[in-house]
Coordinates of C-alpha atoms and ligand atoms in Angstrom, one line a residue:
M420 CA -49.0 21.0 68.3
I421 CA -47.4 20.2 65.1
P422 CA -44.0 18.1 65.6
V423 CA -41.0 19.2 63.7
S424 CA -41.2 16.6 60.8
K425 CA -38.5 14.0 60.7
L426 CA -39.1 13.3 57.0
P427 CA -39.9 16.7 55.6
Q428 CA -39.7 15.5 52.1
T429 CA -41.3 12.4 52.1
G430 CA -45.3 12.0 51.2
T431 CA -47.5 9.1 50.8
T432 CA -46.0 6.1 49.5
I433 CA -46.4 5.5 45.5
F434 CA -48.2 2.3 46.0
T435 CA -50.6 3.6 48.5
V436 CA -51.2 6.5 45.8
M437 CA -51.3 4.4 42.7
S438 CA -53.6 1.7 44.2
A439 CA -56.2 4.5 45.7
L440 CA -56.4 5.9 42.2
A441 CA -56.8 2.5 40.6
N442 CA -59.6 1.7 43.3
E443 CA -61.1 5.2 42.6
V444 CA -61.5 5.1 38.7
G445 CA -62.1 1.2 38.7
A446 CA -58.9 0.6 37.0
I447 CA -57.2 -2.8 36.3
N448 CA -54.6 -2.6 39.1
L449 CA -50.9 -3.5 37.9
S450 CA -49.5 -0.9 40.0
Q451 CA -48.8 -2.1 43.5
G452 CA -47.2 -5.8 43.4
F453 CA -49.6 -8.2 44.8
P454 CA -51.4 -11.3 43.3
D455 CA -55.1 -10.9 42.2
Y456 CA -55.5 -14.5 42.9
E457 CA -55.9 -16.8 45.9
C458 CA -52.9 -18.0 48.0
P459 CA -52.6 -21.9 48.3
A460 CA -55.8 -23.5 50.0
E461 CA -53.7 -25.7 51.9
L462 CA -51.9 -22.7 53.4
I463 CA -55.3 -21.5 54.4
E464 CA -56.3 -24.5 55.9
L465 CA -53.1 -24.9 57.9
V466 CA -53.6 -21.2 59.6
N467 CA -57.2 -22.1 60.4
T468 CA -56.0 -25.3 62.1
A469 CA -53.3 -23.4 64.1
M470 CA -55.9 -21.2 65.2
K471 CA -58.3 -24.0 66.2
N472 CA -55.5 -25.9 68.3
G473 CA -54.8 -22.9 70.2
H474 CA -51.7 -21.2 68.6
N475 CA -53.0 -17.7 69.2
Q476 CA -50.6 -16.4 71.9
Y477 CA -47.4 -14.5 71.7
A478 CA -44.9 -16.2 69.8
P479 CA -40.9 -16.3 70.8
M480 CA -39.3 -13.2 70.3
A481 CA -37.3 -14.4 67.4
G482 CA -39.8 -16.5 65.7
L483 CA -41.3 -19.9 66.2
P484 CA -38.3 -22.4 66.4
A485 CA -39.8 -25.1 64.0
L486 CA -40.2 -22.2 61.3
R487 CA -36.5 -21.0 61.9
E488 CA -35.4 -24.4 61.5
R489 CA -37.1 -24.8 58.2
I490 CA -35.6 -21.6 57.0
A491 CA -32.1 -22.6 58.0
E492 CA -32.7 -25.9 56.1
K493 CA -33.8 -24.4 53.1
T494 CA -30.9 -21.7 53.0
E495 CA -28.5 -24.5 53.7
K496 CA -29.9 -26.6 50.6
L497 CA -30.3 -23.9 48.2
Y498 CA -26.8 -21.9 49.0
G499 CA -24.8 -23.8 51.2
A500 CA -24.6 -21.5 54.0
V501 CA -25.1 -22.8 57.5
Y502 CA -26.9 -20.3 59.6
N503 CA -28.1 -21.5 63.2
P504 CA -31.5 -20.9 63.9
D505 CA -31.3 -19.8 67.6
T506 CA -28.9 -17.0 67.1
E507 CA -28.9 -16.1 63.4
I508 CA -32.6 -16.1 62.0
T509 CA -35.4 -13.7 63.0
V510 CA -38.8 -14.1 61.8
T511 CA -40.1 -10.8 61.1
A512 CA -43.5 -8.8 60.2
G513 CA -42.7 -8.8 56.4
G514 CA -39.6 -8.0 54.4
T515 CA -40.2 -4.1 55.5
Q516 CA -39.9 -4.7 59.2
A517 CA -36.4 -6.6 58.4
I518 CA -35.1 -3.8 56.5
F519 CA -36.2 -1.1 59.2
T520 CA -34.8 -3.1 61.9
A521 CA -31.5 -4.0 60.2
I522 CA -31.0 -0.1 59.4
C523 CA -32.2 1.2 63.2
A524 CA -29.7 -1.4 64.7
T525 CA -26.5 -0.4 62.7
I526 CA -26.7 3.2 61.5
H527 CA -25.6 6.1 63.2
P528 CA -25.6 9.5 62.7
N529 CA -23.5 10.7 59.8
D530 CA -23.0 7.0 58.7
E531 CA -23.4 6.7 54.8
V532 CA -25.3 4.2 53.2
I533 CA -24.8 3.5 49.6
V534 CA -28.1 2.8 47.7
F535 CA -28.7 2.0 43.9
E536 CA -31.6 3.6 42.4
P537 CA -34.1 2.9 41.2
A538 CA -34.8 1.7 44.8
Y539 CA -37.5 0.3 46.7
D540 CA -39.1 3.2 48.7
A541 CA -38.8 1.9 52.3
Y542 CA -34.6 2.0 52.4
A543 CA -34.2 5.9 52.1
P544 CA -36.4 7.0 54.8
A545 CA -35.2 4.2 57.6
I546 CA -31.5 5.7 57.2
K547 CA -32.5 9.2 57.1
L548 CA -34.5 8.6 60.3
M549 CA -31.5 7.2 62.1
G550 CA -29.3 10.3 60.9
G551 CA -27.5 8.4 58.2
T552 CA -26.9 9.9 54.7
V553 CA -28.2 8.5 51.7
K554 CA -25.4 8.0 49.0
S555 CA -27.4 7.2 46.0
L556 CA -26.0 6.1 42.6
A557 CA -28.6 6.0 39.5
L558 CA -28.6 3.3 37.4
E559 CA -30.0 3.7 33.8
P560 CA -32.3 1.6 31.4
P561 CA -32.4 -0.5 29.8
D562 CA -29.8 -2.7 31.7
Y563 CA -29.7 -1.0 34.9
R564 CA -26.3 -2.6 35.6
I565 CA -24.5 -1.2 38.5
P566 CA -21.4 1.0 37.4
W567 CA -18.8 -0.2 40.1
E568 CA -16.0 2.0 39.0
M569 CA -18.5 4.8 40.1
V570 CA -19.3 2.8 43.6
K571 CA -15.4 2.7 44.4
R572 CA -15.7 6.5 44.1
L573 CA -18.7 7.0 46.5
I574 CA -16.9 5.0 49.0
S575 CA -15.7 7.0 52.3
S576 CA -14.5 6.5 55.8
R577 CA -18.2 6.9 56.7
T578 CA -19.6 4.4 54.3
R579 CA -21.3 1.7 56.8
M580 CA -23.6 0.0 54.5
I581 CA -24.4 -1.2 50.8
I582 CA -27.8 -2.0 50.0
L583 CA -28.6 -4.5 47.3
N584 CA -31.8 -6.0 46.0
S585 CA -31.6 -9.0 43.6
P586 CA -33.8 -9.8 41.8
H587 CA -34.5 -6.2 41.7
N588 CA -37.7 -4.0 42.2
P589 CA -38.7 -2.1 39.8
T590 CA -36.1 -2.9 37.2
S591 CA -36.3 -6.6 37.0
T592 CA -32.5 -7.3 36.7
I593 CA -30.4 -9.7 38.8
L594 CA -27.0 -9.5 40.1
Q595 CA -24.4 -11.6 38.0
Q596 CA -21.3 -13.3 39.0
D597 CA -19.0 -10.2 37.8
D598 CA -21.0 -8.1 40.3
I599 CA -20.3 -10.4 43.0
E600 CA -16.8 -10.4 42.3
Q601 CA -16.7 -6.5 42.1
L602 CA -18.5 -6.0 45.3
T603 CA -16.5 -8.6 47.1
T604 CA -13.2 -6.7 46.0
I605 CA -14.7 -3.3 47.1
V606 CA -15.6 -4.2 50.7
K607 CA -12.6 -6.4 51.5
N608 CA -10.7 -4.9 54.5
R609 CA -13.3 -2.4 54.9
D610 CA -15.8 -2.0 57.6
I611 CA -19.1 -2.2 55.2
L612 CA -22.0 -4.3 56.0
I613 CA -24.3 -5.1 53.4
L614 CA -28.2 -5.4 53.6
S615 CA -29.4 -7.9 51.0
D616 CA -33.0 -7.5 49.9
E617 CA -33.7 -10.8 48.3
V618 CA -37.4 -10.9 49.0
Y619 CA -37.6 -11.8 45.3
E620 CA -35.1 -14.8 45.5
H621 CA -37.4 -17.5 43.8
L622 CA -38.9 -15.1 41.3
I623 CA -36.2 -15.7 38.7
Y624 CA -36.4 -16.8 34.9
D625 CA -34.8 -18.5 32.1
G626 CA -33.1 -20.9 34.3
Q627 CA -30.9 -18.0 36.1
T628 CA -29.1 -18.5 39.5
H629 CA -29.9 -16.5 42.5
Q630 CA -26.6 -14.7 43.6
S631 CA -27.8 -14.6 47.3
M632 CA -25.1 -13.5 49.6
A633 CA -25.6 -16.7 51.7
R634 CA -23.4 -18.2 48.6
Y635 CA -20.3 -16.1 49.3
P636 CA -18.6 -16.7 52.7
E637 CA -16.8 -13.3 52.6
L638 CA -20.1 -11.7 51.9
Q639 CA -22.1 -13.6 54.0
Q640 CA -20.3 -12.6 57.1
R641 CA -21.1 -9.0 56.6
S642 CA -24.9 -9.3 55.2
Y643 CA -28.3 -8.8 56.8
I644 CA -30.5 -11.0 54.4
V645 CA -33.9 -10.2 54.1
A646 CA -36.8 -12.7 52.7
S647 CA -40.5 -12.4 52.7
F648 CA -43.1 -14.9 52.8
G649 CA -45.9 -12.7 51.1
K650 CA -43.9 -13.3 47.7
L651 CA -43.1 -16.8 48.0
F652 CA -47.0 -17.8 49.0
H653 CA -48.8 -15.2 47.3
S654 CA -50.0 -14.0 50.7
T655 CA -48.6 -10.2 51.0
G656 CA -51.4 -9.4 53.3
W657 CA -50.2 -11.7 55.9
K658 CA -46.9 -9.4 56.4
L659 CA -44.5 -12.4 57.3
G660 CA -40.8 -12.5 56.7
Y661 CA -37.5 -13.0 58.1
C662 CA -33.9 -11.7 58.3
M663 CA -30.7 -14.0 58.3
A664 CA -27.3 -12.7 59.7
P665 CA -24.3 -14.2 61.2
A666 CA -24.7 -14.2 65.2
H667 CA -23.0 -10.8 66.2
L668 CA -25.1 -9.2 63.7
M669 CA -28.3 -10.7 64.4
Q670 CA -27.5 -9.8 68.2
E671 CA -27.9 -6.1 67.4
F672 CA -30.7 -6.9 65.1
R673 CA -32.9 -8.5 67.9
K674 CA -32.1 -5.7 70.4
V675 CA -34.3 -3.5 68.2
H676 CA -36.8 -6.0 66.9
Q677 CA -37.7 -7.0 70.7
Y678 CA -39.1 -3.4 71.1
L679 CA -40.0 -2.5 67.8
I680 CA -42.6 -5.5 67.2
F681 CA -41.4 -8.2 69.9
S682 CA -42.8 -11.2 67.9
V683 CA -44.7 -11.7 64.8
N684 CA -48.3 -13.5 64.5
T685 CA -48.3 -17.4 65.6
P686 CA -50.8 -19.3 63.8
M687 CA -48.9 -18.1 60.2
Q688 CA -45.8 -19.0 61.5
V689 CA -47.0 -22.5 62.6
A690 CA -48.7 -23.0 58.9
V691 CA -45.8 -21.5 57.0
A692 CA -43.4 -24.1 59.2
E693 CA -45.5 -26.7 58.0
Y694 CA -46.1 -25.7 54.5
L695 CA -42.4 -25.2 53.9
K696 CA -41.7 -29.1 54.5
N697 CA -42.9 -29.4 50.9
E698 CA -40.0 -27.7 49.0
Q699 CA -42.2 -27.4 45.8
S700 CA -43.9 -24.8 47.7
Y701 CA -41.1 -22.5 46.1
L702 CA -39.2 -24.6 43.8
A703 CA -42.4 -24.3 41.6
L704 CA -42.5 -20.8 41.6
P705 CA -39.8 -19.6 38.6
Q706 CA -42.1 -21.8 36.2
F707 CA -45.4 -20.1 37.8
F708 CA -44.5 -16.6 37.1
Q709 CA -42.4 -17.3 34.1
E710 CA -45.5 -18.6 32.2
K711 CA -47.1 -14.9 33.2
R712 CA -44.1 -13.3 32.5
D713 CA -44.1 -14.6 28.8
H714 CA -47.8 -14.2 28.4
F715 CA -47.6 -10.7 29.5
R716 CA -44.6 -9.8 27.3
T717 CA -46.2 -11.2 24.3
G718 CA -49.1 -9.3 25.1
L719 CA -47.2 -6.1 25.7
S720 CA -45.2 -6.6 22.2
Q721 CA -48.6 -5.8 20.5
T722 CA -48.5 -2.4 22.0
R723 CA -46.5 0.5 21.4
F724 CA -44.8 0.4 24.6
E725 CA -40.9 -0.9 24.6
L726 CA -40.4 -3.6 26.6
L727 CA -37.2 -3.6 29.0
P728 CA -35.7 -6.8 30.2
C729 CA -37.1 -9.0 32.9
S730 CA -34.9 -11.3 34.4
G731 CA -36.7 -11.8 37.7
T732 CA -39.3 -10.3 40.1
Y733 CA -43.0 -10.3 39.0
F734 CA -42.6 -6.7 37.5
Q735 CA -42.3 -5.5 33.8
S736 CA -41.2 -2.1 33.0
V737 CA -41.9 -0.5 29.8
R738 CA -40.7 2.8 28.0
Y739 CA -43.1 4.8 26.4
T740 CA -40.5 7.3 24.8
G741 CA -42.2 8.5 21.5
M742 CA -45.7 7.9 22.6
S743 CA -46.1 10.9 24.8
D744 CA -44.0 13.9 26.2
E745 CA -45.9 13.6 29.8
S746 CA -43.6 12.8 32.8
D747 CA -44.0 9.4 34.0
A748 CA -46.1 10.3 36.8
E749 CA -48.5 12.1 34.8
F750 CA -48.4 9.7 32.1
A751 CA -49.2 6.6 34.8
K752 CA -52.1 9.0 36.0
R753 CA -53.7 9.4 32.9
L754 CA -53.0 5.5 32.1
T755 CA -55.2 4.9 35.4
T756 CA -57.8 7.5 34.5
E757 CA -58.6 7.2 31.0
F758 CA -57.4 3.6 29.9
K759 CA -58.3 2.0 33.1
V760 CA -54.8 0.2 34.0
A761 CA -52.8 1.7 36.8
A762 CA -49.0 1.2 36.6
I763 CA -46.1 2.7 38.9
P764 CA -44.2 5.7 37.4
V765 CA -40.4 4.4 38.0
S766 CA -39.2 8.1 38.7
A767 CA -40.8 7.5 42.2
F768 CA -38.0 5.1 43.0
Y769 CA -35.2 8.0 42.4
N770 CA -34.1 10.4 44.9
K771 CA -34.0 13.2 42.8
A772 CA -36.9 13.2 40.4
I773 CA -35.1 11.3 37.4
D774 CA -37.4 10.3 34.7
Y775 CA -36.5 8.1 32.1
Q776 CA -40.5 7.9 31.0
V777 CA -40.5 4.3 32.3
L778 CA -43.6 2.6 33.9
R779 CA -43.9 -0.5 36.0
F780 CA -46.4 -3.2 35.4
C781 CA -47.0 -6.2 38.0
F782 CA -47.8 -9.3 36.5
A783 CA -48.5 -11.4 39.4
K784 CA -52.3 -11.5 38.1
K785 CA -54.8 -14.1 36.5
I786 CA -54.1 -14.5 33.0
E787 CA -57.3 -12.8 32.5
T788 CA -56.7 -10.0 34.1
L789 CA -53.3 -9.5 32.0
D790 CA -55.3 -10.1 28.8
R791 CA -58.0 -7.5 29.8
A792 CA -55.1 -5.2 30.5
I793 CA -53.4 -5.9 27.4
E794 CA -56.6 -5.2 25.2
R795 CA -56.7 -1.5 27.1
L796 CA -53.1 -1.2 26.4
M797 CA -53.3 -1.8 22.6
K798 CA -55.6 1.4 22.3
I799 CA -52.9 3.7 23.3
Ligands
PMP2014 N1 -38.2 -5.4 49.3 C1 -38.9 -5.3 48.1 C2 -37.8 -4.9 47.0 C3 -40.0 -5.3 47.9 O1 -40.7 -5.0 46.6 C4 -40.8 -5.5 49.1 C5 -42.4 -5.4 48.5 N2 -43.4 -6.3 49.2 C6 -40.6 -5.6 50.2 C7 -39.2 -5.7 50.4 C8 -41.4 -5.7 51.5 O2 -41.6 -6.7 51.8 P1 -43.0 -7.4 52.7 O3 -44.2 -7.0 51.9 O4 -42.7 -8.6 53.0 O5 -42.9 -6.3 53.9
LIG2015 N1 -43.8 -4.2 47.1 C1 -44.8 -3.9 46.5 C2 -44.4 -3.1 45.3 O1 -43.4 -2.9 45.0 C3 -45.6 -3.3 47.3 C4 -45.2 -3.0 48.8 C5 -46.3 -1.9 49.3 O2 -47.3 -1.6 48.8 N2 -45.4 -1.1 50.2 O3 -45.1 -2.9 44.5

């Protein structure tokens, strides 16, 4: 029996497709976002110790208390918001599960959710599965700024949520102070939730400030904030993240979380709770990634690609207009098979196939990997 698809228009995620192609043809994989170097040895040691010390059974449903306490401390110190670890923080299986859970817990059939595109590809399917309607707003290169006047026009009595992502994947832009002001005005006196995907909160460059929803009480009160330790500690395969929200929102989140997954792997939580005691573990990240960004951008400036701005995340986008008439999907495929460097075609992040001939490269790689990639990209 073939079930009636709940997502008839959805194929396999572009990350799986491009990584598979890169592996098949032996290309340098700058497509899917993950480091090609090891996560900190000390962290691995802490996980091993936790396992040896018998931390191998179910963690509490909301996450290990010690880890939730460290998260609350970090958030208060960085953004000034006080979250109660008992009622307002839940540890999740990566940012992805937090996103799905928040949408599942709050979106009813026919609710509208505003999504800015290009958008991380996990948002729309979750909204559709809940019977919600995706109201997408396409942003344009090179700056990808949010046109707030158009957002106002998209708002209706059915608007239930706005999804934000800063620093932004795939465009590497960040929310600025004036975006926050516009957003605050728009949601004021309206029943609109914010899902703020902040998984790249520490990957922000040139001394700029991360505009977390946690900084602004009016926004914080209506926000689910999503974070990921995969990005912080170079351990995407551990699938560990968390969600923060005021207690009344978190209560609904946990109703879903407890049946979707119940709880998340214990030894990793024990280890991360310990590792977070050293604030350098995350405060050193902007410097670490900025060096890679600068190195990669200097290399790319010797190619024919047009560099787009990069204020955050570990992604660098380029335009290839003038180099080829191919669609970004075709060009990314040829780049992978012929030139042996894999990238993500950014049209994959738009609901309607909008193609600005932009590719996204991931620079969370060893310097020698980036250099080898540049050498190949210079031949195009
Ligand atoms: N949001 C964005 C914008 C991402 O790029 C990612 C990618 N990893 C996630 C959420 C999901 O994070 P995780 O791997 O922790 O599930
Ligand atoms: N977040 C990563 C990216 O944007 C990959 C996530 C995934 O593979 N699902 O490349």
